[in-house]
mmCIF file of C-alpha atoms and ligand atoms in Angstrom:
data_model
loop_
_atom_site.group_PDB
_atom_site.id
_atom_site.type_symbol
_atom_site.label_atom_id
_atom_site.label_comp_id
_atom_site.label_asym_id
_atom_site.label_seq_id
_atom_site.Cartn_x
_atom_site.Cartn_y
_atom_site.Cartn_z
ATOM 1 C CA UNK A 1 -0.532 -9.997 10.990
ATOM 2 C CA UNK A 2 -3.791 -9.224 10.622
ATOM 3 C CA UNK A 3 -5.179 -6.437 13.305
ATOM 4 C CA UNK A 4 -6.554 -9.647 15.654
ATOM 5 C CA UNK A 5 -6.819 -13.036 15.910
ATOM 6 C CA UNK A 6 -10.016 -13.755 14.878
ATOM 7 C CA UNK A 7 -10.431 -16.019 11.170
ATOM 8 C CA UNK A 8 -10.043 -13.993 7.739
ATOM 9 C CA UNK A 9 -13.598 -13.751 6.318
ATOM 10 C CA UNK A 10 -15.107 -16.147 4.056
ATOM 11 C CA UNK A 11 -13.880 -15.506 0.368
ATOM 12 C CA UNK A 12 -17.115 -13.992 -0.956
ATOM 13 C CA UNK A 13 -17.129 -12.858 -4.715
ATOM 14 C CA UNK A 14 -16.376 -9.161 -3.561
ATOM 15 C CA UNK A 15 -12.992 -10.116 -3.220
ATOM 16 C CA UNK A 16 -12.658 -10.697 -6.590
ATOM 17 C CA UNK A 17 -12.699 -8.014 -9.798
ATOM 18 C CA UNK A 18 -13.249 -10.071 -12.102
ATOM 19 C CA UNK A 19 -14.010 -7.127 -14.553
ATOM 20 C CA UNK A 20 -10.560 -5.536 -14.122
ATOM 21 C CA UNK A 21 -8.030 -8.617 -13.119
ATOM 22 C CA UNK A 22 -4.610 -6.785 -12.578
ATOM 23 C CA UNK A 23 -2.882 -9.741 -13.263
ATOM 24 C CA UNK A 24 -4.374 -10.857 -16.087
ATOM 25 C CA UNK A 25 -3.053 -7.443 -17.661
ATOM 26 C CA UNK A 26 0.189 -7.081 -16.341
ATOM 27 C CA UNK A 27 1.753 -9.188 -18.431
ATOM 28 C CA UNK A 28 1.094 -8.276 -21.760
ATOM 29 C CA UNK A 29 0.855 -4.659 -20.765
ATOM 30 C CA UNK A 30 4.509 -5.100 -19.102
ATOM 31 C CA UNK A 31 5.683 -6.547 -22.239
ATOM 32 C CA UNK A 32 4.313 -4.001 -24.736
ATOM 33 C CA UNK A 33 5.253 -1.073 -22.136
ATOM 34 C CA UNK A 34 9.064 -2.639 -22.108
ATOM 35 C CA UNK A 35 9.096 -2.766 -25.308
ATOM 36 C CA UNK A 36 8.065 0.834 -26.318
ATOM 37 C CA UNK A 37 10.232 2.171 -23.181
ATOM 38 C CA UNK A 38 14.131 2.403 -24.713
ATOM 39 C CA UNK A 39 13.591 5.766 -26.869
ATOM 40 C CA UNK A 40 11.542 8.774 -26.713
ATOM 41 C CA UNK A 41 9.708 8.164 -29.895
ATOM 42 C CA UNK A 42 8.551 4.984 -28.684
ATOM 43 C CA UNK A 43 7.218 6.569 -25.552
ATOM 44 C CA UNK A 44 5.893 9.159 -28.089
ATOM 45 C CA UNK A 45 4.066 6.099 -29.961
ATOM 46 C CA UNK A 46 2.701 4.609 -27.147
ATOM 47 C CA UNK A 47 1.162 8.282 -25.566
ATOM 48 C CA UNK A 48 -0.682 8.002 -29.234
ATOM 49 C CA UNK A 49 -1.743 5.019 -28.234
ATOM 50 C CA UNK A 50 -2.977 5.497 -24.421
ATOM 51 C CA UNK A 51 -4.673 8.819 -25.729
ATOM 52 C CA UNK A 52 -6.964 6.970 -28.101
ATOM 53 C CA UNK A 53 -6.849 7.436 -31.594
ATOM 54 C CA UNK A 54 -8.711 4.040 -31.611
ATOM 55 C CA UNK A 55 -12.425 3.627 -32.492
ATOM 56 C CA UNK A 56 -13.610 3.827 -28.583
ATOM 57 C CA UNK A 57 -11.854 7.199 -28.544
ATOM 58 C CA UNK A 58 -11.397 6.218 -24.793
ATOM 59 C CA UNK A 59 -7.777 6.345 -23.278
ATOM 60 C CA UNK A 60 -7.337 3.206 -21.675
ATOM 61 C CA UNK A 61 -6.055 3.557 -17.943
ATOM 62 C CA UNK A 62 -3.906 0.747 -17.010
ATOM 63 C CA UNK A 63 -4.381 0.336 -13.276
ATOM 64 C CA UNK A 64 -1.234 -1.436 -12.076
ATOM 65 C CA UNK A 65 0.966 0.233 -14.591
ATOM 66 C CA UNK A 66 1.522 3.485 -13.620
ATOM 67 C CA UNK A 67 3.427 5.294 -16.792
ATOM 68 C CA UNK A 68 6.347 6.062 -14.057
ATOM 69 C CA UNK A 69 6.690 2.218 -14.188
ATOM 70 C CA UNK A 70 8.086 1.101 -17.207
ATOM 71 C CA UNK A 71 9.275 -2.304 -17.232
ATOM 72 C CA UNK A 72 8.566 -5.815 -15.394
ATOM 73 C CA UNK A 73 10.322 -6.835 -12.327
ATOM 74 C CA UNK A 74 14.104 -7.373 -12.810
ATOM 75 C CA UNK A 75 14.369 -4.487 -14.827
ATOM 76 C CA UNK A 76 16.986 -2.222 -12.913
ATOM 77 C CA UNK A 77 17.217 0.624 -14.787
ATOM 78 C CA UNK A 78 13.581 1.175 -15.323
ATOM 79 C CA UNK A 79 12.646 2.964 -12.351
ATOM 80 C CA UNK A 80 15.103 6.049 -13.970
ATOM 81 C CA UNK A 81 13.662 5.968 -17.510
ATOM 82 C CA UNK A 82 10.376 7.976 -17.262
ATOM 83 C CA UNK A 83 11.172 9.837 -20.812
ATOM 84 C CA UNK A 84 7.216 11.876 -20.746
ATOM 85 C CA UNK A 85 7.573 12.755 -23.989
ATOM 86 C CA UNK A 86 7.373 16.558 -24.054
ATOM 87 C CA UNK A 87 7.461 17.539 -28.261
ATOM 88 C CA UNK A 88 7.249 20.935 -27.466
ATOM 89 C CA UNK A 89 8.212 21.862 -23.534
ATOM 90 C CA UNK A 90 12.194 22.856 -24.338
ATOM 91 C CA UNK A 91 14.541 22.725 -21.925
ATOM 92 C CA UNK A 92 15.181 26.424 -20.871
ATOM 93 C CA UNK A 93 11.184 25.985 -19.915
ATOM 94 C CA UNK A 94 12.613 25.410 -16.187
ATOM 95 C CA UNK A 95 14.314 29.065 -16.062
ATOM 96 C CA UNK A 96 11.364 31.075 -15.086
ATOM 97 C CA UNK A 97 9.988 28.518 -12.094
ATOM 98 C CA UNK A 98 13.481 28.012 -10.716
ATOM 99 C CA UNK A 99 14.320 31.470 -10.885
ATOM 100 C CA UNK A 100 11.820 32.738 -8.105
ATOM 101 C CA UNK A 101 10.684 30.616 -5.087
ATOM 102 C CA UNK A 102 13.115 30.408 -2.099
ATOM 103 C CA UNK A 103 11.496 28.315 -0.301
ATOM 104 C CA UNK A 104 11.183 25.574 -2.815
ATOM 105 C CA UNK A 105 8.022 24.058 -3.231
ATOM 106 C CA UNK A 106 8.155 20.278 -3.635
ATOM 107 C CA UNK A 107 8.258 19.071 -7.015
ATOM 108 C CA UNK A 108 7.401 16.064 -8.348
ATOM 109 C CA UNK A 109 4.333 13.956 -9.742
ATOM 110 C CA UNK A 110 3.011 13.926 -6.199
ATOM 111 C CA UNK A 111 3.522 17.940 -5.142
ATOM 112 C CA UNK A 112 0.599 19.087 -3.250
ATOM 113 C CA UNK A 113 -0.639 15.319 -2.205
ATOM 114 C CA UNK A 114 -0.711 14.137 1.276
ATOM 115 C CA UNK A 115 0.056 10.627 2.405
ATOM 116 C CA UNK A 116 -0.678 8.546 5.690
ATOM 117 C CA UNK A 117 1.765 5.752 5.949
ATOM 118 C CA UNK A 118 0.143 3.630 9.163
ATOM 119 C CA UNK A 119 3.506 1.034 10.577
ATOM 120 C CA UNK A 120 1.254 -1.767 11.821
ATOM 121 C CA UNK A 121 1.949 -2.187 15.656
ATOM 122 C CA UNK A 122 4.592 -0.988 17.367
ATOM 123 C CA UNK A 123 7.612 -2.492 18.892
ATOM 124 C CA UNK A 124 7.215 -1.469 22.555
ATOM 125 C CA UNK A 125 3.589 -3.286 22.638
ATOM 126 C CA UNK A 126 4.942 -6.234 23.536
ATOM 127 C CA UNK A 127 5.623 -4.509 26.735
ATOM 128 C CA UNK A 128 2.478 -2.747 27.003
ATOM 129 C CA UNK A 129 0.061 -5.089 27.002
ATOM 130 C CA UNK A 130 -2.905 -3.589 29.488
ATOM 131 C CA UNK A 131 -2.529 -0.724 27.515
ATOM 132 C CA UNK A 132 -3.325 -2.060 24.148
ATOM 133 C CA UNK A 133 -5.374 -4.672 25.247
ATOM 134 C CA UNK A 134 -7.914 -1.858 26.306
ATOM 135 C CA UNK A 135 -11.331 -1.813 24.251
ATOM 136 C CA UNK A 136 -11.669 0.674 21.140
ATOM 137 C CA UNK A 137 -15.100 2.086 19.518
ATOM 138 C CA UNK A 138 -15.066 0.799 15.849
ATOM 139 C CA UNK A 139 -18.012 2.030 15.138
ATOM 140 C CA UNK A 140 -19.747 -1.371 14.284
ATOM 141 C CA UNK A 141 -18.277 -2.973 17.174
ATOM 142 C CA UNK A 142 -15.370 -2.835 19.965
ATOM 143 C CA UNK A 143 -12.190 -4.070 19.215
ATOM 144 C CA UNK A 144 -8.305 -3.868 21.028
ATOM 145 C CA UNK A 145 -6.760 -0.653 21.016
ATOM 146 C CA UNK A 146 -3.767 -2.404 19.690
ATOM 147 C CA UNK A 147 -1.737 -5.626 19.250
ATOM 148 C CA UNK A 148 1.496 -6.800 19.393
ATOM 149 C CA UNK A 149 1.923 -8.270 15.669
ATOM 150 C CA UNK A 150 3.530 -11.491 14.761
ATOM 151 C CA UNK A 151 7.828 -12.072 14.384
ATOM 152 C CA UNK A 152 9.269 -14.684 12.145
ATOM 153 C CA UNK A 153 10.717 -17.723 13.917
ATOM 154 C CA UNK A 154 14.469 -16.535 14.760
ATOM 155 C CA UNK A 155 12.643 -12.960 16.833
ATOM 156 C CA UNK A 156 12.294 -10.056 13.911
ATOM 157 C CA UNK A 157 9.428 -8.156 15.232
ATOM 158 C CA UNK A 158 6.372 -7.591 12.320
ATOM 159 C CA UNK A 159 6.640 -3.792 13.976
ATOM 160 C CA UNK A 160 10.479 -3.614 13.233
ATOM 161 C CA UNK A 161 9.270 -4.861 9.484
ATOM 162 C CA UNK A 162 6.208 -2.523 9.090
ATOM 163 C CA UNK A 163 8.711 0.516 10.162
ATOM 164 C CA UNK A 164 11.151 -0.359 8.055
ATOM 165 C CA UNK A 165 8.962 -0.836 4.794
ATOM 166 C CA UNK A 166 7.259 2.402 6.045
ATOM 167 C CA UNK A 167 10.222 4.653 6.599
ATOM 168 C CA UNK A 168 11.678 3.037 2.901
ATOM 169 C CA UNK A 169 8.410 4.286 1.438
ATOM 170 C CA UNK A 170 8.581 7.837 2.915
ATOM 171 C CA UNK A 171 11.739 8.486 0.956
ATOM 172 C CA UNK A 172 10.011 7.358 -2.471
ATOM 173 C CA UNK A 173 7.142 9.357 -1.765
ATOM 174 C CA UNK A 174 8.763 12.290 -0.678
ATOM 175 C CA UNK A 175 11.611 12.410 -3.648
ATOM 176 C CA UNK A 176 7.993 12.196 -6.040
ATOM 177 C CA UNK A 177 6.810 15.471 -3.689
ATOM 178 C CA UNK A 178 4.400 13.828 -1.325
ATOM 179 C CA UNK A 179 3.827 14.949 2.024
ATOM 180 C CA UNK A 180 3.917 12.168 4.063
ATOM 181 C CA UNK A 181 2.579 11.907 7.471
ATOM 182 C CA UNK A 182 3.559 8.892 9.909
ATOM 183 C CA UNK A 183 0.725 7.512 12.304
ATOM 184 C CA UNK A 184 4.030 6.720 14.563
ATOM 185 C CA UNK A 185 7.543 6.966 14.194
ATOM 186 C CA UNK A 186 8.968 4.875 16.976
ATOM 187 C CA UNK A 187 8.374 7.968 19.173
ATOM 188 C CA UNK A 188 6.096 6.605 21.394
ATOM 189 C CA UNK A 189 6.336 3.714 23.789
ATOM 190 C CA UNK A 190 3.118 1.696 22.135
ATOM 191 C CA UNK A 191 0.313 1.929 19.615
ATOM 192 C CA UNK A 192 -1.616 4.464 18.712
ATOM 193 C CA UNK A 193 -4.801 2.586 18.938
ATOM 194 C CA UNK A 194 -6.443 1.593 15.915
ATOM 195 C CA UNK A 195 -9.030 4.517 16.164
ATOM 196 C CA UNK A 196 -6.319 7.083 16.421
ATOM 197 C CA UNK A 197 -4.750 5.839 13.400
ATOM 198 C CA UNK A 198 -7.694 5.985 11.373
ATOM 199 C CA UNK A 199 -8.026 9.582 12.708
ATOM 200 C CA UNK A 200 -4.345 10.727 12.146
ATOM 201 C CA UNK A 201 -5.649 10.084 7.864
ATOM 202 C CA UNK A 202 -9.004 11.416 8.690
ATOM 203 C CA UNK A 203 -7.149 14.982 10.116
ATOM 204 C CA UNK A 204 -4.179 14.817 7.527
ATOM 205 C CA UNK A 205 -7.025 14.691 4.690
ATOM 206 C CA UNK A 206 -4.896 12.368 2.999
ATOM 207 C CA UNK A 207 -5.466 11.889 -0.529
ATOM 208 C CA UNK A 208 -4.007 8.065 0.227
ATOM 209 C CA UNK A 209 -3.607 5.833 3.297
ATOM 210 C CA UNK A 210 -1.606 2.808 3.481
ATOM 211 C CA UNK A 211 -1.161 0.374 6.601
ATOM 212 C CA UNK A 212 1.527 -1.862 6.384
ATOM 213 C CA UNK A 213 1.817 -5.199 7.695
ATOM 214 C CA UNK A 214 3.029 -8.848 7.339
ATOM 215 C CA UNK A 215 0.763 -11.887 8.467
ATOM 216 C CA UNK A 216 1.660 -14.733 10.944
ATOM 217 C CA UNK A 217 -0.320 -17.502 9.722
ATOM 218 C CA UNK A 218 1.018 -21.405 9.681
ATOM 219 C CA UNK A 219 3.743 -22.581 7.109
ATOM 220 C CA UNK A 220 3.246 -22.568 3.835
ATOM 221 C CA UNK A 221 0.873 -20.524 3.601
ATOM 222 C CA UNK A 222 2.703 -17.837 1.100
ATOM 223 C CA UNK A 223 2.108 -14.638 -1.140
ATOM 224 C CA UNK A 224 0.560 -11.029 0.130
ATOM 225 C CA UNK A 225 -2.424 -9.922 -0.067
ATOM 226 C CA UNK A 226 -4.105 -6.128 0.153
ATOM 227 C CA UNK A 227 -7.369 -5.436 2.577
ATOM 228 C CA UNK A 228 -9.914 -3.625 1.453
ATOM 229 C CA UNK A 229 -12.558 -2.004 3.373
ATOM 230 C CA UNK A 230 -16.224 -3.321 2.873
ATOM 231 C CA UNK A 231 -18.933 -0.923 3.188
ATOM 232 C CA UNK A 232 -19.943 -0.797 6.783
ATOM 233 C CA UNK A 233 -21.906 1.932 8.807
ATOM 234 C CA UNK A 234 -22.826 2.087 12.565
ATOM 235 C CA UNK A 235 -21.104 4.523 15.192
ATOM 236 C CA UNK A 236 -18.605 6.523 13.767
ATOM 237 C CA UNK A 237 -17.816 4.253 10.988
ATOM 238 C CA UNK A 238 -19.309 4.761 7.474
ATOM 239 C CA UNK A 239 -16.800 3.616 4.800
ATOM 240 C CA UNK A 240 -19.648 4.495 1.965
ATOM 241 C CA UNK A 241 -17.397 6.670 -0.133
ATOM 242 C CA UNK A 242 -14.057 5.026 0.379
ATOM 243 C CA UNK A 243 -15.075 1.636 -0.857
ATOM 244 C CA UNK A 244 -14.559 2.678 -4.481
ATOM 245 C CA UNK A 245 -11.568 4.586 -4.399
ATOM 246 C CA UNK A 246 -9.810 1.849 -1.921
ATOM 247 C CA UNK A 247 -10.374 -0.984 -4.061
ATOM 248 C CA UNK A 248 -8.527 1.194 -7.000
ATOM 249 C CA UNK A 249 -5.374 1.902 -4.373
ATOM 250 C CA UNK A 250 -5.560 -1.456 -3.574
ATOM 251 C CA UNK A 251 -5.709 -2.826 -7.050
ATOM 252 C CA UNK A 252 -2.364 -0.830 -7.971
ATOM 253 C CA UNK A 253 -0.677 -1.483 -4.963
ATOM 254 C CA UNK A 254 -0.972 -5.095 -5.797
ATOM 255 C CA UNK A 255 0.094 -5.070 -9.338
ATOM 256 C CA UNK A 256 3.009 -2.939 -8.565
ATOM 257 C CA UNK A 257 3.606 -4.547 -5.700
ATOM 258 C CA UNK A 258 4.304 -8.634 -7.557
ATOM 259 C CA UNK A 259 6.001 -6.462 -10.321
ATOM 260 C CA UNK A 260 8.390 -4.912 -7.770
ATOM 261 C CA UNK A 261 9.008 -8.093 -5.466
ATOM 262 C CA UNK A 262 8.453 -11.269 -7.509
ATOM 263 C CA UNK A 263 5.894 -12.258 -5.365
ATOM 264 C CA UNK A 264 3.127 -13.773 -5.968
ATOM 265 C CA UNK A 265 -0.367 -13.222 -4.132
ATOM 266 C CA UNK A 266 -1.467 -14.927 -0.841
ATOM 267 C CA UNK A 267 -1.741 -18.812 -2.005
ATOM 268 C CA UNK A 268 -4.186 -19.105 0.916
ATOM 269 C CA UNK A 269 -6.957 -16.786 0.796
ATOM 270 C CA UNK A 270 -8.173 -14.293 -1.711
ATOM 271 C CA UNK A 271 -8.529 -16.848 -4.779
ATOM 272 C CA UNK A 272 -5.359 -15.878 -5.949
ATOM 273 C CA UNK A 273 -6.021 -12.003 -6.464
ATOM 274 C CA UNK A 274 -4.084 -10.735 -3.532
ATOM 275 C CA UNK A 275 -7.591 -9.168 -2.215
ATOM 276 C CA UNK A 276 -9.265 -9.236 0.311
ATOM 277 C CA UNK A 277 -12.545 -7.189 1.932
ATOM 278 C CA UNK A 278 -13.055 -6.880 5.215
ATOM 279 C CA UNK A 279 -15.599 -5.499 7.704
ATOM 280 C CA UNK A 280 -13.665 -6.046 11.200
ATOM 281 C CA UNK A 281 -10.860 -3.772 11.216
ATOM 282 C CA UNK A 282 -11.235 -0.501 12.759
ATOM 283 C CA UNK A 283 -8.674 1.151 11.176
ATOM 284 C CA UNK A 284 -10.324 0.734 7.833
ATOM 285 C CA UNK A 285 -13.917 1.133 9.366
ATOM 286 C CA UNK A 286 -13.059 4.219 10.577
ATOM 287 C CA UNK A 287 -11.419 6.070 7.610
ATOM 288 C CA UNK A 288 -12.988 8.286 5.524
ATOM 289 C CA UNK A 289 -9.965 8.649 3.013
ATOM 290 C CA UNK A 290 -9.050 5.819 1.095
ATOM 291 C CA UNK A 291 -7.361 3.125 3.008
ATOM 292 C CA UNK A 292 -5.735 -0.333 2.310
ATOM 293 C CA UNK A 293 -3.975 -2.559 4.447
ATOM 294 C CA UNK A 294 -0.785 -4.720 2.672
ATOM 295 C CA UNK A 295 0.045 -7.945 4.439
ATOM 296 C CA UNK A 296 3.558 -8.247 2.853
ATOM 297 C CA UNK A 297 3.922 -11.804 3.368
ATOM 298 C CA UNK A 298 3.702 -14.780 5.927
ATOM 299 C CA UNK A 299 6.267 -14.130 8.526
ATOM 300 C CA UNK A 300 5.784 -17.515 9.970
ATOM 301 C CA UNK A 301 6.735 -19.404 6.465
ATOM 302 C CA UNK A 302 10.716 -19.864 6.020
ATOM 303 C CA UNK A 303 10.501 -18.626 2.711
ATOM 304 C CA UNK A 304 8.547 -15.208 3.177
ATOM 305 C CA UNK A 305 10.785 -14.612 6.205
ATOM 306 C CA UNK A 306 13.452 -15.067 3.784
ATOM 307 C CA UNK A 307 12.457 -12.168 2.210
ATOM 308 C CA UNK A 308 10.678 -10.193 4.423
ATOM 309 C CA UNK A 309 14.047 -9.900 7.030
ATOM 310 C CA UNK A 310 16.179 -8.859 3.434
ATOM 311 C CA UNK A 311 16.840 -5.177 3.463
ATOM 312 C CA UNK A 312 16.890 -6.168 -0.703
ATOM 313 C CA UNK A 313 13.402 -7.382 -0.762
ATOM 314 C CA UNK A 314 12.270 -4.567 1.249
ATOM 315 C CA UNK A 315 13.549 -1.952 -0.863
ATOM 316 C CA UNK A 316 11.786 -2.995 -3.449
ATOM 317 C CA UNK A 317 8.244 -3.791 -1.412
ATOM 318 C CA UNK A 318 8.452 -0.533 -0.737
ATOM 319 C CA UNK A 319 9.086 0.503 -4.518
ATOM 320 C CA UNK A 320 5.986 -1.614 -5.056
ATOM 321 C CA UNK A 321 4.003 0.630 -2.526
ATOM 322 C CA UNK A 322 4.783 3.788 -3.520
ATOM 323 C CA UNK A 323 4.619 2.692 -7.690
ATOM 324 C CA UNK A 324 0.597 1.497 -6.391
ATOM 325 C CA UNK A 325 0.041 4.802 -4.349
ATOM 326 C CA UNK A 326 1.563 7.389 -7.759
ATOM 327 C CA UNK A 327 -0.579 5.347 -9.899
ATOM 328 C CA UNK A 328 -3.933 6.002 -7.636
ATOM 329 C CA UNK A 329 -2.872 9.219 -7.395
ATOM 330 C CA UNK A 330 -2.557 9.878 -11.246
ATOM 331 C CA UNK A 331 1.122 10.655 -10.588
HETATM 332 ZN ZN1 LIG B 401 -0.106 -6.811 11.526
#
């Protein structure tokens, strides 16, 4: 749920790109992307294409289609079919960097990048209560160390959900060559407090920072949405240069993440773009790498729950995650 009970902001227009709507794109970017994807020639035609031999001359960047993502949702054997076409890398090219190197550097799109992954809550807060109810500095204001999240209706905990989706996403990231870093790991009895996670990306210099979480608002109220931090300073909080660079994460992480689950965004807030800004939460106040927050879905709706207690469905929100964060990243 969101990091406290108090109302989601008023939709303001900074919610809304309405310059760069992903999901106006997606579809006819999925389409022509699908279609170029079954041979290597194709993918060669369509690098021709991204790398401009139009009359801008400018490559267009497609924000929620990262190139390792090649076909809309459904499409099983996409995920494996990232032909880069390389015209004149041969094979034996791998001899010489294989060759020396025992301890194995990673490899992958994301080698030498660094990613927080922030579970929202933690399972043993129900049982901590004085603890996390304890006040935090924000920066623009004081706010509870920590809360207990929301569960569905039959009892599965938001913090077993927001562990599981996080844990799912480690492996992605880490078979791409990220280092991941964990703000907790079930390894401690409650929290950290909001601050603390801000400051476990802040240390890690993370080059990305997700917090992942899943909302406990009334029925029907369906669809996820992405947080974005507004531009706030007071205290220790100045999100100033993060604002940009979140809203980009953000952006990809929601394209990817409909492509990847079916979902569509939050029917309830965010005019239908899946974003939000926000100015009250301290782990976003606080950061100073870029930062998003993902509500997955409504645990408290029949239907989300249906999908957000499916091992299935999270699989592939995590697929959705990681596809958002290797796009930001340039991966
Ligand atoms: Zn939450």
């Amino acid at each position: 749920m969101r990091y406290d009970d108090s109302p989601p902001p008023p939709e303001s227009a900074s919610s809304v790109s309405p310059d760069r709507p992903w999901y106006a794109r997606r579809s006819t970017l999925a389409v022509a992307v699908a279609a170029l994807a079954p041979t290597a020639l194709a993918g060669w035609v369509l690098t021709q294409v991204l790398t401009g031999s139009g009359p801008g001359g400018q490559p267009p960047q497609p924000k929620a289609l990262p190139a390792s993502h090649t076909a809309g949702a459904g499409a099983g054997d996409a995920k494996s079919s990232t032909t880069t076409p390389s015209p004149a890398a041969p094979a034996s090219a791998s001899t010489s960097a294989s060759a020396s190197a025992p301890a194995a550097p990673a490899k992958g799109p994301l080698a030498g990048r660094t990613v927080v992954i922030d579970p929202g809550h933690n399972t043993g807060n129900f049982k901590h209560t004085s603890e996390i109810d304890r006040q935090v500095d924000i920066g623009t204001n004081r706010k509870e160390c920590d809360t207990t999240g929301t569960t569905t209706n039959s009892g599965y905990m938001e913090a077993e959900f927001t562990l599981d989706v996080s844990r799912r996403t480690r492996t992605l990231l880490e078979s791409k060559g990220a280092k991941v870093v964990f703000t907790h790991d079930a390894d401690r009895p409650w929290g950290p407090c909001i601050d603390e996670r801000a400051r476990i990306g802040n240390e890690a210099k993370a080059d990305a920072v997700v917090s992942v979480h899943a909302d406990g608002v009334s029925a029907g109220n369906r669809g996820f949405h992405i947080i974005l931090p507004a531009t706030v300073k007071g205290g220790a909080a100045d999100t100033s240069k993060i604002v940009g660079p979140s809203r980009d994460l953000g952006e990809r992480i929601a394209g990817n993440f409909a492509r990847s689950t079916g979902s569509a965004p939050a029917n309830y807030l965010g005019s239908g773009t899946g974003l939000v800004v926000r100015d009250d939460l301290g782990g976003l106040n606080l950061s100073t790498r870029p930062k998003v927050f993902i509500e997955c879905g409504n645990m408290r709706d029949a239907k989300d729950a249906a999908q957000l207690t499916s091992p299935e469905w999270r699989q592939k929100a995590a697929e959705g995650i990681t596809n958002g964060i290797v796009g930001f990243l340039g991966g």
